[in-house]
PDB file of C-alpha atoms in Angstrom:
ATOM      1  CA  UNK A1424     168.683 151.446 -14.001  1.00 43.00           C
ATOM      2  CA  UNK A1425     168.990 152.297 -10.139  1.00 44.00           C
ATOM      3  CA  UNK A1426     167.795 150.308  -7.884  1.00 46.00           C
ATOM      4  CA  UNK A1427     165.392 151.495  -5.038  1.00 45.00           C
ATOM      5  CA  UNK A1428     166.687 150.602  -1.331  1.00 47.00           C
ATOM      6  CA  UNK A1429     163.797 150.009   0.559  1.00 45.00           C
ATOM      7  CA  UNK A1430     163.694 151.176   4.187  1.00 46.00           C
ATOM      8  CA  UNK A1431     162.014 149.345   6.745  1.00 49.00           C
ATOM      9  CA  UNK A1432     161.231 150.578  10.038  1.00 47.00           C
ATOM     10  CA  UNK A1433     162.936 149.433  13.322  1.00 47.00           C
ATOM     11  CA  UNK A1434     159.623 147.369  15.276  1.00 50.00           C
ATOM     12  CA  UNK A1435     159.550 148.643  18.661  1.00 46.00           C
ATOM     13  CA  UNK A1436     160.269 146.591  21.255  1.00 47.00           C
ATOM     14  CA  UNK A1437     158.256 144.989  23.513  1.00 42.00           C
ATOM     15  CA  UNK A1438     159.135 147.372  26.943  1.00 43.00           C
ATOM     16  CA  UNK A1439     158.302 150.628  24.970  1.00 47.00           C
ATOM     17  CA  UNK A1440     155.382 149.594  23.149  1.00 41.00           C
ATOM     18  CA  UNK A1441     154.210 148.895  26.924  1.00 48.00           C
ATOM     19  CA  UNK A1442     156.125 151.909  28.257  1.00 40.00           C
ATOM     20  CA  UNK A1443     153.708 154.092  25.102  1.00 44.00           C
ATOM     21  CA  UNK A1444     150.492 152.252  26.509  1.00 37.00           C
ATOM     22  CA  UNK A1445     150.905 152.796  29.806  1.00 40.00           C
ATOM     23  CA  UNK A1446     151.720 156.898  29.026  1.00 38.00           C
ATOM     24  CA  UNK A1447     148.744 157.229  26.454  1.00 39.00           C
ATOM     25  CA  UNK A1448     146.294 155.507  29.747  1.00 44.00           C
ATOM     26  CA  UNK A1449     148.031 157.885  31.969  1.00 39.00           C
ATOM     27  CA  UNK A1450     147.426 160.621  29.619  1.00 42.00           C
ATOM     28  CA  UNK A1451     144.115 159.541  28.984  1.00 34.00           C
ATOM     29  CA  UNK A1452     143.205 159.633  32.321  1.00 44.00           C
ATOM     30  CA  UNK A1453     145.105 163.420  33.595  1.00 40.00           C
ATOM     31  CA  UNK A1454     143.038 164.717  30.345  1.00 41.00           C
ATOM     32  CA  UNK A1455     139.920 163.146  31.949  1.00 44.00           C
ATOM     33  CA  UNK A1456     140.647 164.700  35.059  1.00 49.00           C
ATOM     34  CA  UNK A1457     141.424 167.795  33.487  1.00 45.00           C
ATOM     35  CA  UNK A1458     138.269 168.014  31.137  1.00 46.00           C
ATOM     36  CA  UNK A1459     135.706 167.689  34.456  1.00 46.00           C
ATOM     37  CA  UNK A1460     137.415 170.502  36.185  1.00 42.00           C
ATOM     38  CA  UNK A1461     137.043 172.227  33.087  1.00 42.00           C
ATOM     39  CA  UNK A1462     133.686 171.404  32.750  1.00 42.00           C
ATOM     40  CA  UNK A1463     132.832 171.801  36.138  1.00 46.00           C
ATOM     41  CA  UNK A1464     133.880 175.358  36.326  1.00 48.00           C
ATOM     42  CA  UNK A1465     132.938 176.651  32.857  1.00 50.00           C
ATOM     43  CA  UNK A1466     136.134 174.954  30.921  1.00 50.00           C
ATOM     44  CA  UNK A1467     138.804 178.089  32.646  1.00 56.00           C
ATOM     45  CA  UNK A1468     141.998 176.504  32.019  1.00 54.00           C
ATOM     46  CA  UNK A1469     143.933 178.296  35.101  1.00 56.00           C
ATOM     47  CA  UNK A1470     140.733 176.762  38.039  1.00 56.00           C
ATOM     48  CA  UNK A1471     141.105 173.656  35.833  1.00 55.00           C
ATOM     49  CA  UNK A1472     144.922 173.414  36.687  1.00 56.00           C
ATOM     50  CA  UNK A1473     143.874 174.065  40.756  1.00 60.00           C
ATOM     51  CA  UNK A1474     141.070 171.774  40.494  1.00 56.00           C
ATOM     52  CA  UNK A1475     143.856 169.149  39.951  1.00 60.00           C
ATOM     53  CA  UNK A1476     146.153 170.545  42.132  1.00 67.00           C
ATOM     54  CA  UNK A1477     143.250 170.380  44.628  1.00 69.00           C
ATOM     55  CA  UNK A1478     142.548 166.630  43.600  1.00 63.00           C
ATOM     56  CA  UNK A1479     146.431 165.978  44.397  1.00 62.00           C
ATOM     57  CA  UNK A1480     146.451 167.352  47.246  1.00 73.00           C
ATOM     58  CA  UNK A1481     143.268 165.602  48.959  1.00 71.00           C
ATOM     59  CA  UNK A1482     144.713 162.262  47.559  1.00 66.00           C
ATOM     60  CA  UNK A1483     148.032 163.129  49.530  1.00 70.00           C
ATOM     61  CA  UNK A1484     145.716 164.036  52.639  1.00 73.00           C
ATOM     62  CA  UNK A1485     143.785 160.979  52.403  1.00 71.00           C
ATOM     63  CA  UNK A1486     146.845 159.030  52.536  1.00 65.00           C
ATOM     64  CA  UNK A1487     148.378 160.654  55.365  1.00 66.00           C
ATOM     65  CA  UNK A1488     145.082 160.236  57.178  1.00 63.00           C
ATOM     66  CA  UNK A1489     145.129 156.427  56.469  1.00 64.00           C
ATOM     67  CA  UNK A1490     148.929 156.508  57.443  1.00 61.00           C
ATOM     68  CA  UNK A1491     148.435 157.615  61.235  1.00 65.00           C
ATOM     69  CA  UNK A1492     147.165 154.433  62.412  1.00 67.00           C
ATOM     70  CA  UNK A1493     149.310 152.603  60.447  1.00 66.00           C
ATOM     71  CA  UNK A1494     151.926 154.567  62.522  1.00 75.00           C
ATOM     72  CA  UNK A1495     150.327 154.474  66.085  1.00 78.00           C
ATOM     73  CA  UNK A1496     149.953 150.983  66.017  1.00 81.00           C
ATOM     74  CA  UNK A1497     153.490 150.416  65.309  1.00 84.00           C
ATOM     75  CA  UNK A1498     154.452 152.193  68.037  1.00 86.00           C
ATOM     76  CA  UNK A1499     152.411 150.352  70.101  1.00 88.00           C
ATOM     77  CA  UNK A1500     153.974 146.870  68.596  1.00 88.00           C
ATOM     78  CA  UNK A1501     157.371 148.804  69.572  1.00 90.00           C
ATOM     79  CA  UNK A1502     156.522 149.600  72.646  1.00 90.00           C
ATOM     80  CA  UNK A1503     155.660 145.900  73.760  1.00 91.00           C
ATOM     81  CA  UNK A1504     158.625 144.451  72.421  1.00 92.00           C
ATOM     82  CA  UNK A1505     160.747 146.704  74.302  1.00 93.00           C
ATOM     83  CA  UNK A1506     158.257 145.820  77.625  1.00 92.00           C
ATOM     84  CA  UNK A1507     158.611 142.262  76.791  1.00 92.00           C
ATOM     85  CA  UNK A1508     162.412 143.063  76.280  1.00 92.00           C
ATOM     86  CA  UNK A1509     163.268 144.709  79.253  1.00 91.00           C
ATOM     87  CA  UNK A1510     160.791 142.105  81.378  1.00 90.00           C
ATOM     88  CA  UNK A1511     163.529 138.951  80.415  1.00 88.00           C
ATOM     89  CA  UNK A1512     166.626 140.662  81.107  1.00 86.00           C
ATOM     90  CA  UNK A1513     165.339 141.653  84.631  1.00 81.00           C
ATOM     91  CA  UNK A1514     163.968 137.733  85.031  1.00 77.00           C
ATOM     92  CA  UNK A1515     167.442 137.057  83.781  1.00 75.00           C
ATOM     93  CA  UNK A1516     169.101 139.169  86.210  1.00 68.00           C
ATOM     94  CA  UNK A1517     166.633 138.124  89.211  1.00 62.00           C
ATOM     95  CA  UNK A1518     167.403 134.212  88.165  1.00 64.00           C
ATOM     96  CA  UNK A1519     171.444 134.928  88.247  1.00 65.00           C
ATOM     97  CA  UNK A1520     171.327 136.572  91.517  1.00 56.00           C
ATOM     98  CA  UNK A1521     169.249 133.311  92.983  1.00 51.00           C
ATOM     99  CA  UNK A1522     172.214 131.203  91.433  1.00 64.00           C
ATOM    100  CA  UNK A1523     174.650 132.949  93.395  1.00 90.00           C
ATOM    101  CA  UNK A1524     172.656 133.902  97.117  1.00 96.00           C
ATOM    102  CA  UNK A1525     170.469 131.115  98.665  1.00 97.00           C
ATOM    103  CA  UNK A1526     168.579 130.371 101.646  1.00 96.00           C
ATOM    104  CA  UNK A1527     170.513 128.895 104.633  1.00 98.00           C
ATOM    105  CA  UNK A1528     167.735 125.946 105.604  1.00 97.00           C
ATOM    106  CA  UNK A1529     165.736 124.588 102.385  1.00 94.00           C
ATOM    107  CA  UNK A1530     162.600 124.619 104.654  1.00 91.00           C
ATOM    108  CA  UNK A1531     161.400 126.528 107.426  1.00 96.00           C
ATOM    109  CA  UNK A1532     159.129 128.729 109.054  1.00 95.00           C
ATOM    110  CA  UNK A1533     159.946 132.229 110.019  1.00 93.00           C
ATOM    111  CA  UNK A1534     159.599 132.999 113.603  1.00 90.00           C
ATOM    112  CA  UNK A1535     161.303 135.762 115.534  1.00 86.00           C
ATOM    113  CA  UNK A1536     162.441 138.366 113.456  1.00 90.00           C
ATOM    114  CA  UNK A1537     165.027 141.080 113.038  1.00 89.00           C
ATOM    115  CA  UNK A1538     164.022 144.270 115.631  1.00 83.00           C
ATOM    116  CA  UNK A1539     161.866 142.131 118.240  1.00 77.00           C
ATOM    117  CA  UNK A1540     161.883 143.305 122.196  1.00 65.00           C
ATOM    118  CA  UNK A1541     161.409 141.226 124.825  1.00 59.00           C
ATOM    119  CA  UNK A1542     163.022 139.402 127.931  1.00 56.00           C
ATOM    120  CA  UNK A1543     165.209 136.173 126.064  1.00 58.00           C
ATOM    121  CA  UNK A1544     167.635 139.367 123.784  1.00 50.00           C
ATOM    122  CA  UNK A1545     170.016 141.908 125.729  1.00 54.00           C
ATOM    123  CA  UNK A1546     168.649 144.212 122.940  1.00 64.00           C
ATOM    124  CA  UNK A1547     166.499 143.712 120.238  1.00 79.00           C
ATOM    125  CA  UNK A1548     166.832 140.678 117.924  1.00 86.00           C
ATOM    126  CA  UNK A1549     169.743 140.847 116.046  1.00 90.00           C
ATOM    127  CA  UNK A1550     168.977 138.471 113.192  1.00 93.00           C
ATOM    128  CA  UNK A1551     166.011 136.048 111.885  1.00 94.00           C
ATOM    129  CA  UNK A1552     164.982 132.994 113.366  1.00 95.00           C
ATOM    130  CA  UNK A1553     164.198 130.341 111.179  1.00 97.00           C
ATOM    131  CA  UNK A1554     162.211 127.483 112.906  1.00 96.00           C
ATOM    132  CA  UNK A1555     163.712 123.931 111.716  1.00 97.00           C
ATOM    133  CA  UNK A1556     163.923 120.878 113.613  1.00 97.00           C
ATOM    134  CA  UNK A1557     167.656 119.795 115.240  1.00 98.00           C
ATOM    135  CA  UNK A1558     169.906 118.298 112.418  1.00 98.00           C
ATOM    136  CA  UNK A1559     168.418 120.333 109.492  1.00 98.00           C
ATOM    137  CA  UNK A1560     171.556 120.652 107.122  1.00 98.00           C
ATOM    138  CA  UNK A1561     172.750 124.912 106.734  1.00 98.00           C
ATOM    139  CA  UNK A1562     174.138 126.493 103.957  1.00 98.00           C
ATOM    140  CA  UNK A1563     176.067 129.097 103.072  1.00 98.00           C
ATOM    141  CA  UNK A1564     174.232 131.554 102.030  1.00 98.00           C
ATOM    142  CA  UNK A1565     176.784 133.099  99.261  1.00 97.00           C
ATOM    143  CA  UNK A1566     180.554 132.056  98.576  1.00 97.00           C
ATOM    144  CA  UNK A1567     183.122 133.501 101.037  1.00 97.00           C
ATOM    145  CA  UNK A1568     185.478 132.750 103.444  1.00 98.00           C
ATOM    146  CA  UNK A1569     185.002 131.601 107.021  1.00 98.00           C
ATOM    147  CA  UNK A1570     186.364 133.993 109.715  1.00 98.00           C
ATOM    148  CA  UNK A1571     184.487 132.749 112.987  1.00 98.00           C
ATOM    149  CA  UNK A1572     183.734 129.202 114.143  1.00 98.00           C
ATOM    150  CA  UNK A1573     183.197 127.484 116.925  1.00 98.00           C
ATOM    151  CA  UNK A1574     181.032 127.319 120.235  1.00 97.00           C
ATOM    152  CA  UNK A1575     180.524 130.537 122.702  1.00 97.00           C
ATOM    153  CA  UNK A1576     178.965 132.120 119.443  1.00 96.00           C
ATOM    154  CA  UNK A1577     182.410 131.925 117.793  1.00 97.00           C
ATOM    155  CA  UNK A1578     183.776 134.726 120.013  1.00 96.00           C
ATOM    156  CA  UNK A1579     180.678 136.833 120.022  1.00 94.00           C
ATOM    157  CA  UNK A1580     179.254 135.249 123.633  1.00 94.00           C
ATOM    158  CA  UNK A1581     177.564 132.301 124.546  1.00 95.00           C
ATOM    159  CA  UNK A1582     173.754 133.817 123.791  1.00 93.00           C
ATOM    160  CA  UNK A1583     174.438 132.712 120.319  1.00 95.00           C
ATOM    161  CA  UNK A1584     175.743 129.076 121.137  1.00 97.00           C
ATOM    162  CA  UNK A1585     177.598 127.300 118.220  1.00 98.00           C
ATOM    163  CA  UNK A1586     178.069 129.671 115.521  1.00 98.00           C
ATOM    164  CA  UNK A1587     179.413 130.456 112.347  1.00 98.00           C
ATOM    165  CA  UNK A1588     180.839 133.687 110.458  1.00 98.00           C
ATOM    166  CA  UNK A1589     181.438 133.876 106.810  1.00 98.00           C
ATOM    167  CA  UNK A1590     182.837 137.556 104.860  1.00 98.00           C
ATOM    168  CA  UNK A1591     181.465 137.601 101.529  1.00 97.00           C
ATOM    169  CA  UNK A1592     183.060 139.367  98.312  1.00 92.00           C
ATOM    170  CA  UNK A1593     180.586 142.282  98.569  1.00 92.00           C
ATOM    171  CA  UNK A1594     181.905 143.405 101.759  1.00 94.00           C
ATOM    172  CA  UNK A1595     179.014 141.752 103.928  1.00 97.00           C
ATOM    173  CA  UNK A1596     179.022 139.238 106.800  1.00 98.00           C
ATOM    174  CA  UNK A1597     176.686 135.937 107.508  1.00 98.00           C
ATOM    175  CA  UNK A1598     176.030 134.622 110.754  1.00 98.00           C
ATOM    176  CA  UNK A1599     174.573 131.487 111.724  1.00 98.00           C
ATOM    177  CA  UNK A1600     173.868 130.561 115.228  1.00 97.00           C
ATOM    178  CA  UNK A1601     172.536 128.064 117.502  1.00 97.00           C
ATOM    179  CA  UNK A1602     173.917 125.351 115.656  1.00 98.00           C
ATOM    180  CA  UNK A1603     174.215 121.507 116.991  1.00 98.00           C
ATOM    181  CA  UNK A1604     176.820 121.270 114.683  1.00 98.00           C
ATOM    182  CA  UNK A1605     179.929 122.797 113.530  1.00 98.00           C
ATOM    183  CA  UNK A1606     181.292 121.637 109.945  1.00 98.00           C
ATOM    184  CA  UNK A1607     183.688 124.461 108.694  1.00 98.00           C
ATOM    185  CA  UNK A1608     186.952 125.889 110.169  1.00 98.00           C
ATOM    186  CA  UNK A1609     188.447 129.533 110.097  1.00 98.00           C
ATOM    187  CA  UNK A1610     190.506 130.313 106.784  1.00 98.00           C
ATOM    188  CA  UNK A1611     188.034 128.295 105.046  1.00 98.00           C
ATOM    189  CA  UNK A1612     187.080 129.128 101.404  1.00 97.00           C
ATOM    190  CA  UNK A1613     183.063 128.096 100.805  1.00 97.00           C
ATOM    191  CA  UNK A1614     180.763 128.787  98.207  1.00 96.00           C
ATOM    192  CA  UNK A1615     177.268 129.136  97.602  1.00 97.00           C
ATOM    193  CA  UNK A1616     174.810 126.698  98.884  1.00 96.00           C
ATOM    194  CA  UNK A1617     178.003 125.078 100.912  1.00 97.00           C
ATOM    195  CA  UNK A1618     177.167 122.914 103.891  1.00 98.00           C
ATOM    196  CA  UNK A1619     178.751 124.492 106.895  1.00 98.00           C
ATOM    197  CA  UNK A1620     177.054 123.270 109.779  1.00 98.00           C
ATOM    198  CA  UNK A1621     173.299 121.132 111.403  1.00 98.00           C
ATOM    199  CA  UNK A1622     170.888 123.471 112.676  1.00 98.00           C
ATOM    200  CA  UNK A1623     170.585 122.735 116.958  1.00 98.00           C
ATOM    201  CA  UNK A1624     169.002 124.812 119.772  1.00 97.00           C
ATOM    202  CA  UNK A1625     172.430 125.796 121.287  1.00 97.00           C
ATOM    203  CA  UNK A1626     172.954 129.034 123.501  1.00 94.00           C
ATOM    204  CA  UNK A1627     170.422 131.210 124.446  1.00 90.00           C
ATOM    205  CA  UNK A1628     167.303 129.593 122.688  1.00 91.00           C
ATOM    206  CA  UNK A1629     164.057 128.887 123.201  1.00 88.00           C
ATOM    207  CA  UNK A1630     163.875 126.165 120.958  1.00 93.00           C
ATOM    208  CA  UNK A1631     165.257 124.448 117.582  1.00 96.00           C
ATOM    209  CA  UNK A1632     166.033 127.266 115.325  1.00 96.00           C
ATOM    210  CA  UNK A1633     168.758 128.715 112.941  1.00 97.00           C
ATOM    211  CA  UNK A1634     169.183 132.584 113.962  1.00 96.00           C
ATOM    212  CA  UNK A1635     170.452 133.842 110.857  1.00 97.00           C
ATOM    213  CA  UNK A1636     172.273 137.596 110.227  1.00 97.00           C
ATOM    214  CA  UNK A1637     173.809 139.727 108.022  1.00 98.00           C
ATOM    215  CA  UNK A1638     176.102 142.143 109.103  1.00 98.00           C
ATOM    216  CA  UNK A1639     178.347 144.887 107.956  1.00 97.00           C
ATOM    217  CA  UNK A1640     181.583 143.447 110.681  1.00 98.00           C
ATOM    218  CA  UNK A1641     181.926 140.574 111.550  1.00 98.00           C
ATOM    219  CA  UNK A1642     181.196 141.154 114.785  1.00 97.00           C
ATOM    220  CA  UNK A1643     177.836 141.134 117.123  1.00 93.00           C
ATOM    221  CA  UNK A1644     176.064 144.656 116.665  1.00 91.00           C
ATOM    222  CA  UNK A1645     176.594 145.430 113.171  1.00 94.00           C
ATOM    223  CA  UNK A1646     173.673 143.432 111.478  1.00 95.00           C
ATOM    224  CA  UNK A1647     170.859 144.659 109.727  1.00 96.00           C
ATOM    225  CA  UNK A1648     167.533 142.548 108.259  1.00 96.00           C
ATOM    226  CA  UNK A1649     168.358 140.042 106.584  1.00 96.00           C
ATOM    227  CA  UNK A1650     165.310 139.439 105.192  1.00 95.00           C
ATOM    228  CA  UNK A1651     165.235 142.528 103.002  1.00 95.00           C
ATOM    229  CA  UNK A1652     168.668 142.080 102.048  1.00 96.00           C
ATOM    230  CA  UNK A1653     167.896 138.197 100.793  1.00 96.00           C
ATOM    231  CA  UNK A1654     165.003 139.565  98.378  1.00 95.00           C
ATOM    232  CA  UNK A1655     167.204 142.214  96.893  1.00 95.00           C
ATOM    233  CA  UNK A1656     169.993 139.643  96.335  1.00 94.00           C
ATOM    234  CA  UNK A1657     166.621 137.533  94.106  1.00 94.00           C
ATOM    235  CA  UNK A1658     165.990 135.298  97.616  1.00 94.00           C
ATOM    236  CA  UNK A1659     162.527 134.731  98.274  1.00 90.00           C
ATOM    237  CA  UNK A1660     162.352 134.485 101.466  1.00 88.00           C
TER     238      UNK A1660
END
């Protein structure tokens, strides 16, 4: 007598019994879809087929609609960063350049400045006066080297009284006159913020003041204002 094998079906797993549900809903629902198209325009099966092409298509639409001012405000978000970007390198920058150019008299009041006419200048003012009281400590206004010192405005006439000229790396010249005090010697290497001398009212002068230049030599008629050239060096002046 034979015996009878018995076969018994492999149970599905778990993933494709889901994977079947999920494909008999989606089915479910395209048929749906299908069947009022079809029923909308007399059950044709060619305008039910564009009906859900047209369906598709305004779902795409829609999206694409919604997905414009999804875009233009990221943009916008990009557009700031870079703004708030660009806006700390330059205060970066502008905070380096103070580190490394300084005023020559920690306070002051601007008085005569660069261009003036009038009977105390040979020419027009040379430089910018900066009103301080005898004694005020001056500073270099950037590292350099000394190459004038000394009284009759350090070889560029006694108008100028005690004065001092320093060559900078950048191929400019600072002047500092008037001075009651002379602290630095020819040949010598300084750098920024560098006490070189007491403000005085030496010279030609109509009163305690540092007459500060910047000049292209470093000799008398080559100086231009110093007070735009400070700001664009980040010295607020």
């Amino acid at each position: 007598m034979s015996q009878r094998k018995l076969s018994r079906p492999t149970r599905p797993s778990v993933l494709r019994t889901r994977a079947g549900v999920l494909a008999a809903g989606l089915g479910l629902s395209l048929a749906a879809g299908t069947g009022a198209a079809f029923a909308a325009t007399g059950g044709d099966a060619a305008t039910g087929a564009a009906a859900t092409t047209s369906a598709v298509s305004a779902v795409a639409h829609q999206a694409a609609v919604q997905a414009k001012p999804a875009s233009k405000a990221d943009d916008v978000k990009a557009k700031q960063a870079k703004a708030a970007k660009d806006a700390k390198a330059k205060a970066a920058a502008n905070a380096k350049k103070a580190v490394s150019w300084t005023d020559p008299v920690k306070r002051y009041t601007l008085s005569a400045g660069f261009g003036l006419g009038g009977s105390r200048w040979a020419h027009k003012h040379s430089g910018q006066d900066f009103a301080v009281p005898v004694g005020t400590p001056v500073h270099a206004v950037h590292g350099g080297t000394v190459v004038k010192a000394g009284p009759n405005g350090a070889g560029d006439g006694p108008a100028y009284g005690n004065a001092i000229v320093i060559k900078h790396k950048n191929g400019t010249y600072s002047q500092y006159a008037h001075l009651s005090q002379v602290k630095v010697y020819v040949g010598q290497k300084v750098t920024t913020d560098k006490l070189i001398g007491l403000s005085g009212n030496t010279g030609n002068s109509s009163g305690p003041h540092l007459h500060f230049e910047i000049r292209t030599t470093p000799n008398y008629g080559s100086a231009v204002n110093p007070v735009p050239f400070l700001r664009s060096v980040g010295v607020k002046v």
